[in-house]
PDB file of C-alpha atoms in Angstrom:
ATOM      1  CA  UNK D   1     267.029 158.929 -60.555  1.00 40.00           C
ATOM      2  CA  UNK D   2     265.937 159.641 -56.966  1.00 43.00           C
ATOM      3  CA  UNK D   3     267.656 157.482 -54.309  1.00 43.00           C
ATOM      4  CA  UNK D   4     264.231 156.184 -53.177  1.00 48.00           C
ATOM      5  CA  UNK D   5     263.720 154.422 -56.523  1.00 47.00           C
ATOM      6  CA  UNK D   6     266.320 151.805 -55.602  1.00 61.00           C
ATOM      7  CA  UNK D   7     264.040 150.607 -52.801  1.00 91.00           C
ATOM      8  CA  UNK D   8     260.786 150.175 -54.733  1.00 97.00           C
ATOM      9  CA  UNK D   9     259.244 147.750 -57.196  1.00 98.00           C
ATOM     10  CA  UNK D  10     256.035 148.784 -58.965  1.00 98.00           C
ATOM     11  CA  UNK D  11     253.080 146.516 -59.704  1.00 98.00           C
ATOM     12  CA  UNK D  12     249.621 146.957 -61.206  1.00 95.00           C
ATOM     13  CA  UNK D  13     246.768 146.577 -58.764  1.00 94.00           C
ATOM     14  CA  UNK D  14     245.926 147.295 -55.149  1.00 96.00           C
ATOM     15  CA  UNK D  15     247.737 146.012 -52.056  1.00 97.00           C
ATOM     16  CA  UNK D  16     247.206 142.289 -51.681  1.00 97.00           C
ATOM     17  CA  UNK D  17     247.125 141.556 -55.419  1.00 97.00           C
ATOM     18  CA  UNK D  18     249.004 138.493 -56.658  1.00 96.00           C
ATOM     19  CA  UNK D  19     251.474 140.861 -58.341  1.00 97.00           C
ATOM     20  CA  UNK D  20     252.093 142.343 -54.878  1.00 98.00           C
ATOM     21  CA  UNK D  21     252.747 138.848 -53.546  1.00 97.00           C
ATOM     22  CA  UNK D  22     255.143 138.163 -56.434  1.00 98.00           C
ATOM     23  CA  UNK D  23     257.076 141.338 -55.561  1.00 98.00           C
ATOM     24  CA  UNK D  24     257.431 140.234 -51.954  1.00 97.00           C
ATOM     25  CA  UNK D  25     258.599 136.748 -52.891  1.00 97.00           C
ATOM     26  CA  UNK D  26     261.035 137.748 -55.650  1.00 97.00           C
ATOM     27  CA  UNK D  27     262.349 141.025 -54.177  1.00 97.00           C
ATOM     28  CA  UNK D  28     261.744 140.974 -50.405  1.00 97.00           C
ATOM     29  CA  UNK D  29     264.120 143.899 -49.821  1.00 96.00           C
ATOM     30  CA  UNK D  30     262.232 146.250 -52.147  1.00 97.00           C
ATOM     31  CA  UNK D  31     259.114 148.188 -51.152  1.00 97.00           C
ATOM     32  CA  UNK D  32     256.125 147.240 -53.369  1.00 98.00           C
ATOM     33  CA  UNK D  33     254.494 150.245 -55.039  1.00 98.00           C
ATOM     34  CA  UNK D  34     250.826 149.796 -56.039  1.00 97.00           C
ATOM     35  CA  UNK D  35     249.847 151.400 -59.367  1.00 97.00           C
ATOM     36  CA  UNK D  36     246.343 151.758 -60.886  1.00 95.00           C
ATOM     37  CA  UNK D  37     247.373 150.554 -64.368  1.00 94.00           C
ATOM     38  CA  UNK D  38     250.215 148.878 -66.241  1.00 95.00           C
ATOM     39  CA  UNK D  39     251.051 152.233 -67.822  1.00 96.00           C
ATOM     40  CA  UNK D  40     251.356 153.768 -64.353  1.00 97.00           C
ATOM     41  CA  UNK D  41     253.732 150.977 -63.317  1.00 97.00           C
ATOM     42  CA  UNK D  42     255.873 151.630 -66.402  1.00 97.00           C
ATOM     43  CA  UNK D  43     255.841 155.367 -65.681  1.00 97.00           C
ATOM     44  CA  UNK D  44     256.988 154.724 -62.111  1.00 97.00           C
ATOM     45  CA  UNK D  45     260.139 153.072 -63.464  1.00 97.00           C
ATOM     46  CA  UNK D  46     260.710 155.614 -66.237  1.00 96.00           C
ATOM     47  CA  UNK D  47     260.384 158.579 -63.854  1.00 96.00           C
ATOM     48  CA  UNK D  48     262.450 157.061 -61.070  1.00 95.00           C
ATOM     49  CA  UNK D  49     259.681 156.381 -58.559  1.00 96.00           C
ATOM     50  CA  UNK D  50     260.619 152.701 -58.698  1.00 97.00           C
ATOM     51  CA  UNK D  51     263.658 150.736 -59.757  1.00 97.00           C
ATOM     52  CA  UNK D  52     261.724 147.787 -61.169  1.00 98.00           C
ATOM     53  CA  UNK D  53     258.225 146.750 -62.255  1.00 98.00           C
ATOM     54  CA  UNK D  54     256.688 143.288 -61.789  1.00 98.00           C
ATOM     55  CA  UNK D  55     254.380 142.628 -64.768  1.00 97.00           C
ATOM     56  CA  UNK D  56     252.259 139.481 -65.372  1.00 95.00           C
ATOM     57  CA  UNK D  57     252.588 137.988 -68.840  1.00 94.00           C
ATOM     58  CA  UNK D  58     250.593 134.765 -68.779  1.00 92.00           C
ATOM     59  CA  UNK D  59     248.831 132.263 -66.561  1.00 91.00           C
ATOM     60  CA  UNK D  60     248.914 128.491 -66.964  1.00 90.00           C
ATOM     61  CA  UNK D  61     245.092 128.355 -66.762  1.00 87.00           C
ATOM     62  CA  UNK D  62     243.847 131.695 -68.124  1.00 83.00           C
ATOM     63  CA  UNK D  63     246.473 132.176 -70.842  1.00 84.00           C
ATOM     64  CA  UNK D  64     248.059 135.497 -71.779  1.00 84.00           C
ATOM     65  CA  UNK D  65     247.342 138.740 -69.959  1.00 86.00           C
ATOM     66  CA  UNK D  66     245.269 140.908 -72.312  1.00 76.00           C
ATOM     67  CA  UNK D  67     247.042 143.836 -73.988  1.00 81.00           C
ATOM     68  CA  UNK D  68     250.357 143.377 -72.217  1.00 88.00           C
ATOM     69  CA  UNK D  69     252.156 142.291 -75.390  1.00 85.00           C
ATOM     70  CA  UNK D  70     251.099 145.582 -76.989  1.00 85.00           C
ATOM     71  CA  UNK D  71     252.282 147.630 -74.021  1.00 92.00           C
ATOM     72  CA  UNK D  72     255.699 146.212 -73.138  1.00 94.00           C
ATOM     73  CA  UNK D  73     257.383 146.853 -76.533  1.00 92.00           C
ATOM     74  CA  UNK D  74     256.328 150.513 -76.323  1.00 91.00           C
ATOM     75  CA  UNK D  75     257.231 150.990 -72.650  1.00 94.00           C
ATOM     76  CA  UNK D  76     260.857 151.893 -73.342  1.00 94.00           C
ATOM     77  CA  UNK D  77     262.011 149.522 -70.597  1.00 98.00           C
ATOM     78  CA  UNK D  78     264.127 146.365 -70.499  1.00 98.00           C
ATOM     79  CA  UNK D  79     263.202 142.878 -69.292  1.00 98.00           C
ATOM     80  CA  UNK D  80     265.850 141.878 -66.749  1.00 98.00           C
ATOM     81  CA  UNK D  81     264.277 138.842 -65.061  1.00 98.00           C
ATOM     82  CA  UNK D  82     261.311 136.482 -64.973  1.00 97.00           C
ATOM     83  CA  UNK D  83     259.382 135.113 -62.014  1.00 97.00           C
ATOM     84  CA  UNK D  84     256.861 132.280 -61.710  1.00 97.00           C
ATOM     85  CA  UNK D  85     254.289 132.645 -58.946  1.00 96.00           C
ATOM     86  CA  UNK D  86     252.103 129.742 -57.861  1.00 95.00           C
ATOM     87  CA  UNK D  87     248.536 131.009 -57.461  1.00 95.00           C
ATOM     88  CA  UNK D  88     246.971 129.819 -54.213  1.00 96.00           C
ATOM     89  CA  UNK D  89     243.430 131.179 -53.991  1.00 97.00           C
ATOM     90  CA  UNK D  90     241.898 131.641 -50.544  1.00 98.00           C
ATOM     91  CA  UNK D  91     238.227 131.967 -49.654  1.00 98.00           C
ATOM     92  CA  UNK D  92     238.317 135.106 -47.509  1.00 98.00           C
ATOM     93  CA  UNK D  93     235.477 136.384 -45.316  1.00 98.00           C
ATOM     94  CA  UNK D  94     234.899 138.820 -42.435  1.00 98.00           C
ATOM     95  CA  UNK D  95     235.534 137.744 -38.859  1.00 96.00           C
ATOM     96  CA  UNK D  96     232.586 135.718 -37.593  1.00 96.00           C
ATOM     97  CA  UNK D  97     231.794 134.190 -40.973  1.00 97.00           C
ATOM     98  CA  UNK D  98     231.835 130.434 -41.575  1.00 97.00           C
ATOM     99  CA  UNK D  99     231.342 128.177 -44.562  1.00 97.00           C
ATOM    100  CA  UNK D 100     227.739 127.897 -43.390  1.00 97.00           C
ATOM    101  CA  UNK D 101     227.063 131.657 -43.354  1.00 97.00           C
ATOM    102  CA  UNK D 102     228.512 132.706 -46.710  1.00 97.00           C
ATOM    103  CA  UNK D 103     226.201 132.748 -49.724  1.00 98.00           C
ATOM    104  CA  UNK D 104     228.134 134.680 -52.393  1.00 98.00           C
ATOM    105  CA  UNK D 105     231.770 134.908 -53.448  1.00 98.00           C
ATOM    106  CA  UNK D 106     233.260 137.862 -55.307  1.00 98.00           C
ATOM    107  CA  UNK D 107     236.498 138.173 -57.288  1.00 97.00           C
ATOM    108  CA  UNK D 108     238.061 138.875 -60.678  1.00 93.00           C
ATOM    109  CA  UNK D 109     236.336 136.895 -63.422  1.00 91.00           C
ATOM    110  CA  UNK D 110     239.439 134.790 -64.069  1.00 89.00           C
ATOM    111  CA  UNK D 111     239.803 133.884 -60.403  1.00 93.00           C
ATOM    112  CA  UNK D 112     236.135 132.874 -60.302  1.00 95.00           C
ATOM    113  CA  UNK D 113     236.639 130.699 -63.380  1.00 92.00           C
ATOM    114  CA  UNK D 114     239.747 129.128 -61.833  1.00 93.00           C
ATOM    115  CA  UNK D 115     237.681 128.150 -58.770  1.00 95.00           C
ATOM    116  CA  UNK D 116     234.485 127.184 -60.588  1.00 94.00           C
ATOM    117  CA  UNK D 117     234.269 123.589 -59.290  1.00 95.00           C
ATOM    118  CA  UNK D 118     235.148 124.565 -55.716  1.00 95.00           C
ATOM    119  CA  UNK D 119     232.536 127.334 -55.626  1.00 96.00           C
ATOM    120  CA  UNK D 120     229.915 124.997 -57.038  1.00 96.00           C
ATOM    121  CA  UNK D 121     230.725 122.360 -54.436  1.00 96.00           C
ATOM    122  CA  UNK D 122     230.296 124.955 -51.684  1.00 96.00           C
ATOM    123  CA  UNK D 123     227.013 126.173 -53.168  1.00 97.00           C
ATOM    124  CA  UNK D 124     228.245 129.752 -53.592  1.00 97.00           C
ATOM    125  CA  UNK D 125     226.844 132.282 -56.038  1.00 97.00           C
ATOM    126  CA  UNK D 126     229.686 133.908 -57.971  1.00 97.00           C
ATOM    127  CA  UNK D 127     229.836 137.697 -58.287  1.00 97.00           C
ATOM    128  CA  UNK D 128     232.283 139.378 -60.681  1.00 96.00           C
ATOM    129  CA  UNK D 129     234.491 142.068 -59.137  1.00 94.00           C
ATOM    130  CA  UNK D 130     237.148 144.370 -60.595  1.00 88.00           C
ATOM    131  CA  UNK D 131     240.025 142.319 -59.195  1.00 92.00           C
ATOM    132  CA  UNK D 132     240.942 139.863 -56.445  1.00 96.00           C
ATOM    133  CA  UNK D 133     242.440 142.163 -53.798  1.00 96.00           C
ATOM    134  CA  UNK D 134     239.902 144.913 -54.534  1.00 95.00           C
ATOM    135  CA  UNK D 135     237.110 142.434 -53.895  1.00 97.00           C
ATOM    136  CA  UNK D 136     238.728 141.469 -50.599  1.00 97.00           C
ATOM    137  CA  UNK D 137     238.900 145.137 -49.593  1.00 97.00           C
ATOM    138  CA  UNK D 138     235.226 145.617 -50.463  1.00 97.00           C
ATOM    139  CA  UNK D 139     234.103 142.563 -48.486  1.00 97.00           C
ATOM    140  CA  UNK D 140     236.128 143.734 -45.495  1.00 97.00           C
ATOM    141  CA  UNK D 141     234.391 147.126 -45.512  1.00 97.00           C
ATOM    142  CA  UNK D 142     230.920 145.567 -45.489  1.00 96.00           C
ATOM    143  CA  UNK D 143     231.633 143.102 -42.691  1.00 96.00           C
ATOM    144  CA  UNK D 144     228.803 140.997 -44.165  1.00 97.00           C
ATOM    145  CA  UNK D 145     229.250 137.365 -43.054  1.00 97.00           C
ATOM    146  CA  UNK D 146     227.191 136.158 -46.036  1.00 97.00           C
ATOM    147  CA  UNK D 147     229.794 137.495 -48.495  1.00 98.00           C
ATOM    148  CA  UNK D 148     233.283 136.202 -49.263  1.00 98.00           C
ATOM    149  CA  UNK D 149     236.080 136.976 -51.715  1.00 98.00           C
ATOM    150  CA  UNK D 150     238.612 134.917 -53.610  1.00 98.00           C
ATOM    151  CA  UNK D 151     242.048 136.458 -53.205  1.00 97.00           C
ATOM    152  CA  UNK D 152     245.554 135.875 -51.888  1.00 97.00           C
ATOM    153  CA  UNK D 153     246.506 135.134 -48.293  1.00 96.00           C
ATOM    154  CA  UNK D 154     248.282 138.508 -48.345  1.00 97.00           C
ATOM    155  CA  UNK D 155     244.995 140.260 -49.137  1.00 98.00           C
ATOM    156  CA  UNK D 156     243.443 138.516 -46.148  1.00 97.00           C
ATOM    157  CA  UNK D 157     246.223 139.801 -43.881  1.00 97.00           C
ATOM    158  CA  UNK D 158     246.026 143.357 -45.227  1.00 97.00           C
ATOM    159  CA  UNK D 159     242.237 143.697 -45.002  1.00 98.00           C
ATOM    160  CA  UNK D 160     241.670 141.717 -41.804  1.00 97.00           C
ATOM    161  CA  UNK D 161     239.788 138.813 -43.372  1.00 98.00           C
ATOM    162  CA  UNK D 162     240.050 135.191 -42.349  1.00 97.00           C
ATOM    163  CA  UNK D 163     240.626 132.297 -44.717  1.00 98.00           C
ATOM    164  CA  UNK D 164     237.746 129.823 -44.631  1.00 98.00           C
ATOM    165  CA  UNK D 165     239.406 127.600 -47.216  1.00 97.00           C
ATOM    166  CA  UNK D 166     242.803 127.621 -48.923  1.00 96.00           C
ATOM    167  CA  UNK D 167     243.899 126.105 -52.255  1.00 95.00           C
ATOM    168  CA  UNK D 168     240.485 126.901 -53.694  1.00 95.00           C
ATOM    169  CA  UNK D 169     241.776 126.748 -57.299  1.00 95.00           C
ATOM    170  CA  UNK D 170     240.614 123.779 -59.365  1.00 93.00           C
ATOM    171  CA  UNK D 171     243.960 123.264 -61.153  1.00 91.00           C
ATOM    172  CA  UNK D 172     247.001 122.382 -59.051  1.00 89.00           C
ATOM    173  CA  UNK D 173     249.351 123.815 -61.693  1.00 91.00           C
ATOM    174  CA  UNK D 174     247.821 127.322 -61.555  1.00 93.00           C
ATOM    175  CA  UNK D 175     250.895 129.531 -62.008  1.00 94.00           C
ATOM    176  CA  UNK D 176     251.452 133.049 -63.327  1.00 95.00           C
ATOM    177  CA  UNK D 177     254.599 134.072 -65.158  1.00 96.00           C
ATOM    178  CA  UNK D 178     255.856 137.615 -64.596  1.00 97.00           C
ATOM    179  CA  UNK D 179     258.612 139.629 -66.248  1.00 98.00           C
ATOM    180  CA  UNK D 180     260.613 142.232 -64.354  1.00 98.00           C
ATOM    181  CA  UNK D 181     261.223 145.528 -66.149  1.00 98.00           C
ATOM    182  CA  UNK D 182     264.011 148.044 -65.552  1.00 98.00           C
ATOM    183  CA  UNK D 183     265.024 151.365 -67.061  1.00 96.00           C
ATOM    184  CA  UNK D 184     268.595 150.070 -67.201  1.00 94.00           C
ATOM    185  CA  UNK D 185     269.513 147.283 -69.600  1.00 93.00           C
ATOM    186  CA  UNK D 186     271.022 144.251 -67.854  1.00 94.00           C
ATOM    187  CA  UNK D 187     272.175 141.518 -70.219  1.00 95.00           C
ATOM    188  CA  UNK D 188     272.523 138.155 -68.486  1.00 96.00           C
ATOM    189  CA  UNK D 189     275.863 136.332 -68.556  1.00 96.00           C
ATOM    190  CA  UNK D 190     275.450 133.018 -70.420  1.00 94.00           C
ATOM    191  CA  UNK D 191     278.352 131.556 -68.461  1.00 94.00           C
ATOM    192  CA  UNK D 192     276.297 131.772 -65.265  1.00 94.00           C
ATOM    193  CA  UNK D 193     273.405 129.639 -66.484  1.00 94.00           C
ATOM    194  CA  UNK D 194     270.661 129.250 -69.059  1.00 95.00           C
ATOM    195  CA  UNK D 195     269.148 132.423 -70.493  1.00 97.00           C
ATOM    196  CA  UNK D 196     265.906 133.538 -72.116  1.00 98.00           C
ATOM    197  CA  UNK D 197     265.753 136.147 -74.873  1.00 98.00           C
ATOM    198  CA  UNK D 198     262.534 138.090 -75.491  1.00 98.00           C
ATOM    199  CA  UNK D 199     262.093 139.955 -78.770  1.00 97.00           C
ATOM    200  CA  UNK D 200     259.538 141.531 -81.073  1.00 96.00           C
ATOM    201  CA  UNK D 201     259.721 141.430 -84.857  1.00 95.00           C
ATOM    202  CA  UNK D 202     257.750 142.242 -87.994  1.00 92.00           C
ATOM    203  CA  UNK D 203     258.291 140.017 -91.017  1.00 89.00           C
ATOM    204  CA  UNK D 204     258.230 141.413 -94.526  1.00 86.00           C
ATOM    205  CA  UNK D 205     254.811 141.393 -96.188  1.00 80.00           C
ATOM    206  CA  UNK D 206     255.457 138.609 -98.648  1.00 82.00           C
ATOM    207  CA  UNK D 207     254.482 134.965 -99.111  1.00 83.00           C
ATOM    208  CA  UNK D 208     255.968 132.497 -96.596  1.00 87.00           C
ATOM    209  CA  UNK D 209     257.970 135.235 -94.832  1.00 86.00           C
ATOM    210  CA  UNK D 210     257.020 134.005 -91.345  1.00 89.00           C
ATOM    211  CA  UNK D 211     257.728 130.384 -92.282  1.00 91.00           C
ATOM    212  CA  UNK D 212     261.186 131.320 -93.556  1.00 91.00           C
ATOM    213  CA  UNK D 213     261.897 133.572 -90.594  1.00 91.00           C
ATOM    214  CA  UNK D 214     261.062 130.755 -88.189  1.00 93.00           C
ATOM    215  CA  UNK D 215     263.185 128.277 -90.125  1.00 93.00           C
ATOM    216  CA  UNK D 216     266.363 129.703 -88.661  1.00 94.00           C
ATOM    217  CA  UNK D 217     265.303 128.791 -85.137  1.00 96.00           C
ATOM    218  CA  UNK D 218     264.469 125.220 -86.154  1.00 95.00           C
ATOM    219  CA  UNK D 219     267.644 124.557 -88.155  1.00 95.00           C
ATOM    220  CA  UNK D 220     269.845 126.012 -85.430  1.00 96.00           C
ATOM    221  CA  UNK D 221     268.214 124.047 -82.640  1.00 96.00           C
ATOM    222  CA  UNK D 222     266.742 127.041 -80.800  1.00 97.00           C
ATOM    223  CA  UNK D 223     263.684 126.331 -78.660  1.00 96.00           C
ATOM    224  CA  UNK D 224     260.961 128.974 -79.014  1.00 96.00           C
ATOM    225  CA  UNK D 225     258.718 128.790 -75.942  1.00 94.00           C
ATOM    226  CA  UNK D 226     256.325 131.600 -76.821  1.00 93.00           C
ATOM    227  CA  UNK D 227     255.051 133.308 -79.980  1.00 93.00           C
ATOM    228  CA  UNK D 228     252.234 135.862 -79.941  1.00 90.00           C
ATOM    229  CA  UNK D 229     250.952 137.949 -82.854  1.00 87.00           C
ATOM    230  CA  UNK D 230     248.957 141.175 -82.896  1.00 82.00           C
ATOM    231  CA  UNK D 231     248.063 143.859 -85.416  1.00 77.00           C
ATOM    232  CA  UNK D 232     249.701 147.259 -85.516  1.00 73.00           C
ATOM    233  CA  UNK D 233     247.721 150.434 -86.094  1.00 67.00           C
ATOM    234  CA  UNK D 234     244.576 148.521 -87.016  1.00 63.00           C
ATOM    235  CA  UNK D 235     246.144 147.278 -90.256  1.00 64.00           C
ATOM    236  CA  UNK D 236     245.497 143.676 -91.195  1.00 63.00           C
ATOM    237  CA  UNK D 237     248.722 143.605 -93.209  1.00 61.00           C
ATOM    238  CA  UNK D 238     250.921 144.923 -90.372  1.00 61.00           C
ATOM    239  CA  UNK D 239     251.507 142.203 -87.781  1.00 81.00           C
ATOM    240  CA  UNK D 240     254.046 142.231 -84.965  1.00 89.00           C
ATOM    241  CA  UNK D 241     255.215 139.090 -83.196  1.00 92.00           C
ATOM    242  CA  UNK D 242     256.303 138.769 -79.585  1.00 94.00           C
ATOM    243  CA  UNK D 243     258.575 135.808 -78.890  1.00 96.00           C
ATOM    244  CA  UNK D 244     260.503 134.118 -76.079  1.00 97.00           C
ATOM    245  CA  UNK D 245     263.389 131.854 -77.053  1.00 97.00           C
ATOM    246  CA  UNK D 246     265.789 129.887 -74.931  1.00 96.00           C
ATOM    247  CA  UNK D 247     269.398 130.970 -75.294  1.00 97.00           C
ATOM    248  CA  UNK D 248     271.663 134.006 -75.432  1.00 97.00           C
ATOM    249  CA  UNK D 249     272.295 136.095 -78.594  1.00 97.00           C
ATOM    250  CA  UNK D 250     276.020 135.447 -78.202  1.00 95.00           C
ATOM    251  CA  UNK D 251     275.503 131.703 -78.422  1.00 96.00           C
ATOM    252  CA  UNK D 252     276.151 130.270 -81.867  1.00 96.00           C
ATOM    253  CA  UNK D 253     272.706 128.758 -82.515  1.00 97.00           C
ATOM    254  CA  UNK D 254     270.663 131.799 -81.503  1.00 97.00           C
ATOM    255  CA  UNK D 255     273.093 134.185 -83.205  1.00 97.00           C
ATOM    256  CA  UNK D 256     272.556 132.403 -86.544  1.00 97.00           C
ATOM    257  CA  UNK D 257     268.786 132.207 -85.987  1.00 97.00           C
ATOM    258  CA  UNK D 258     268.613 135.970 -85.355  1.00 97.00           C
ATOM    259  CA  UNK D 259     270.643 136.629 -88.528  1.00 96.00           C
ATOM    260  CA  UNK D 260     268.079 134.715 -90.588  1.00 94.00           C
ATOM    261  CA  UNK D 261     265.228 136.470 -88.788  1.00 95.00           C
ATOM    262  CA  UNK D 262     266.722 139.855 -89.667  1.00 94.00           C
ATOM    263  CA  UNK D 263     266.892 138.872 -93.335  1.00 93.00           C
ATOM    264  CA  UNK D 264     263.158 138.151 -93.550  1.00 92.00           C
ATOM    265  CA  UNK D 265     262.012 140.955 -91.214  1.00 92.00           C
ATOM    266  CA  UNK D 266     261.495 144.701 -91.439  1.00 91.00           C
ATOM    267  CA  UNK D 267     262.037 145.188 -87.706  1.00 93.00           C
ATOM    268  CA  UNK D 268     263.654 143.143 -84.927  1.00 96.00           C
ATOM    269  CA  UNK D 269     264.052 144.419 -81.362  1.00 96.00           C
ATOM    270  CA  UNK D 270     265.370 142.506 -78.360  1.00 97.00           C
ATOM    271  CA  UNK D 271     263.446 143.466 -75.219  1.00 97.00           C
ATOM    272  CA  UNK D 272     265.622 141.559 -72.795  1.00 98.00           C
ATOM    273  CA  UNK D 273     268.175 138.796 -72.223  1.00 98.00           C
ATOM    274  CA  UNK D 274     267.758 137.438 -68.708  1.00 98.00           C
ATOM    275  CA  UNK D 275     268.396 134.334 -66.564  1.00 97.00           C
ATOM    276  CA  UNK D 276     265.944 131.460 -66.991  1.00 96.00           C
ATOM    277  CA  UNK D 277     263.941 131.001 -63.789  1.00 95.00           C
ATOM    278  CA  UNK D 278     264.357 127.671 -61.986  1.00 93.00           C
ATOM    279  CA  UNK D 279     260.637 126.941 -62.514  1.00 93.00           C
ATOM    280  CA  UNK D 280     261.187 126.946 -66.287  1.00 88.00           C
ATOM    281  CA  UNK D 281     263.748 124.162 -65.968  1.00 79.00           C
ATOM    282  CA  UNK D 282     261.693 122.139 -63.482  1.00 80.00           C
ATOM    283  CA  UNK D 283     260.902 118.609 -64.573  1.00 56.00           C
ATOM    284  CA  UNK D 284     263.315 118.558 -67.514  1.00 55.00           C
ATOM    285  CA  UNK D 285     265.658 115.681 -68.114  1.00 44.00           C
TER     286      UNK D 285
END
């Protein structure tokens, strides 16, 4: 692995994307590396161009990130951490623009949906763009004071735009969860704090197999925080499940639950065992 890889963290998108912001907040000592696609970000880690990759999994408003649950199990990488990034949308416009001059606002469709009420209140026509930071870059090039973009404060800094309004999102809880991928497996130490285990599995094609497989988690007191299903190879009878559970495989409850899961499954693969982020534990009693 080239020495330079230890100083980089890959993300999907262009400079100024929320994934870029997440990289800066979670790993300020690593150089963010922009990649055109998720596959390119994975390749950067596999080939040594980057040490880590910051990949969005789900958003508290928009739900899961499309296709990512298909891609991560096949990436050949390990989940070593999670990060929760609060999404603060800014209304960005060229220098000289004001709330009175702008007529349209451009961004990724999800960002536009997350700011629907705010845009309506400002009387702005929404225009769908490829992504948030890309829209900011486009608006900056035009210099048109009638056009604005919804993107991060970082995008505004990078592309020389000014923020006409911050906290444009309609939901105050708007947060994206990321996982951090590494070529090297790093199993968290359960003695140092609470852990999360991410796995994929395929239950046997028989009646009540999923019900029985899940029973082990319930009877052993294991909290499953996420369960996603998707077809494999276009076959309606071949379904893979992606799951997040709280706990470490060495802990008694999860160890027993995984034993029962193995019994009712054709395939079980742990993608990562990593420390639970403080945000996950926030508000618990």
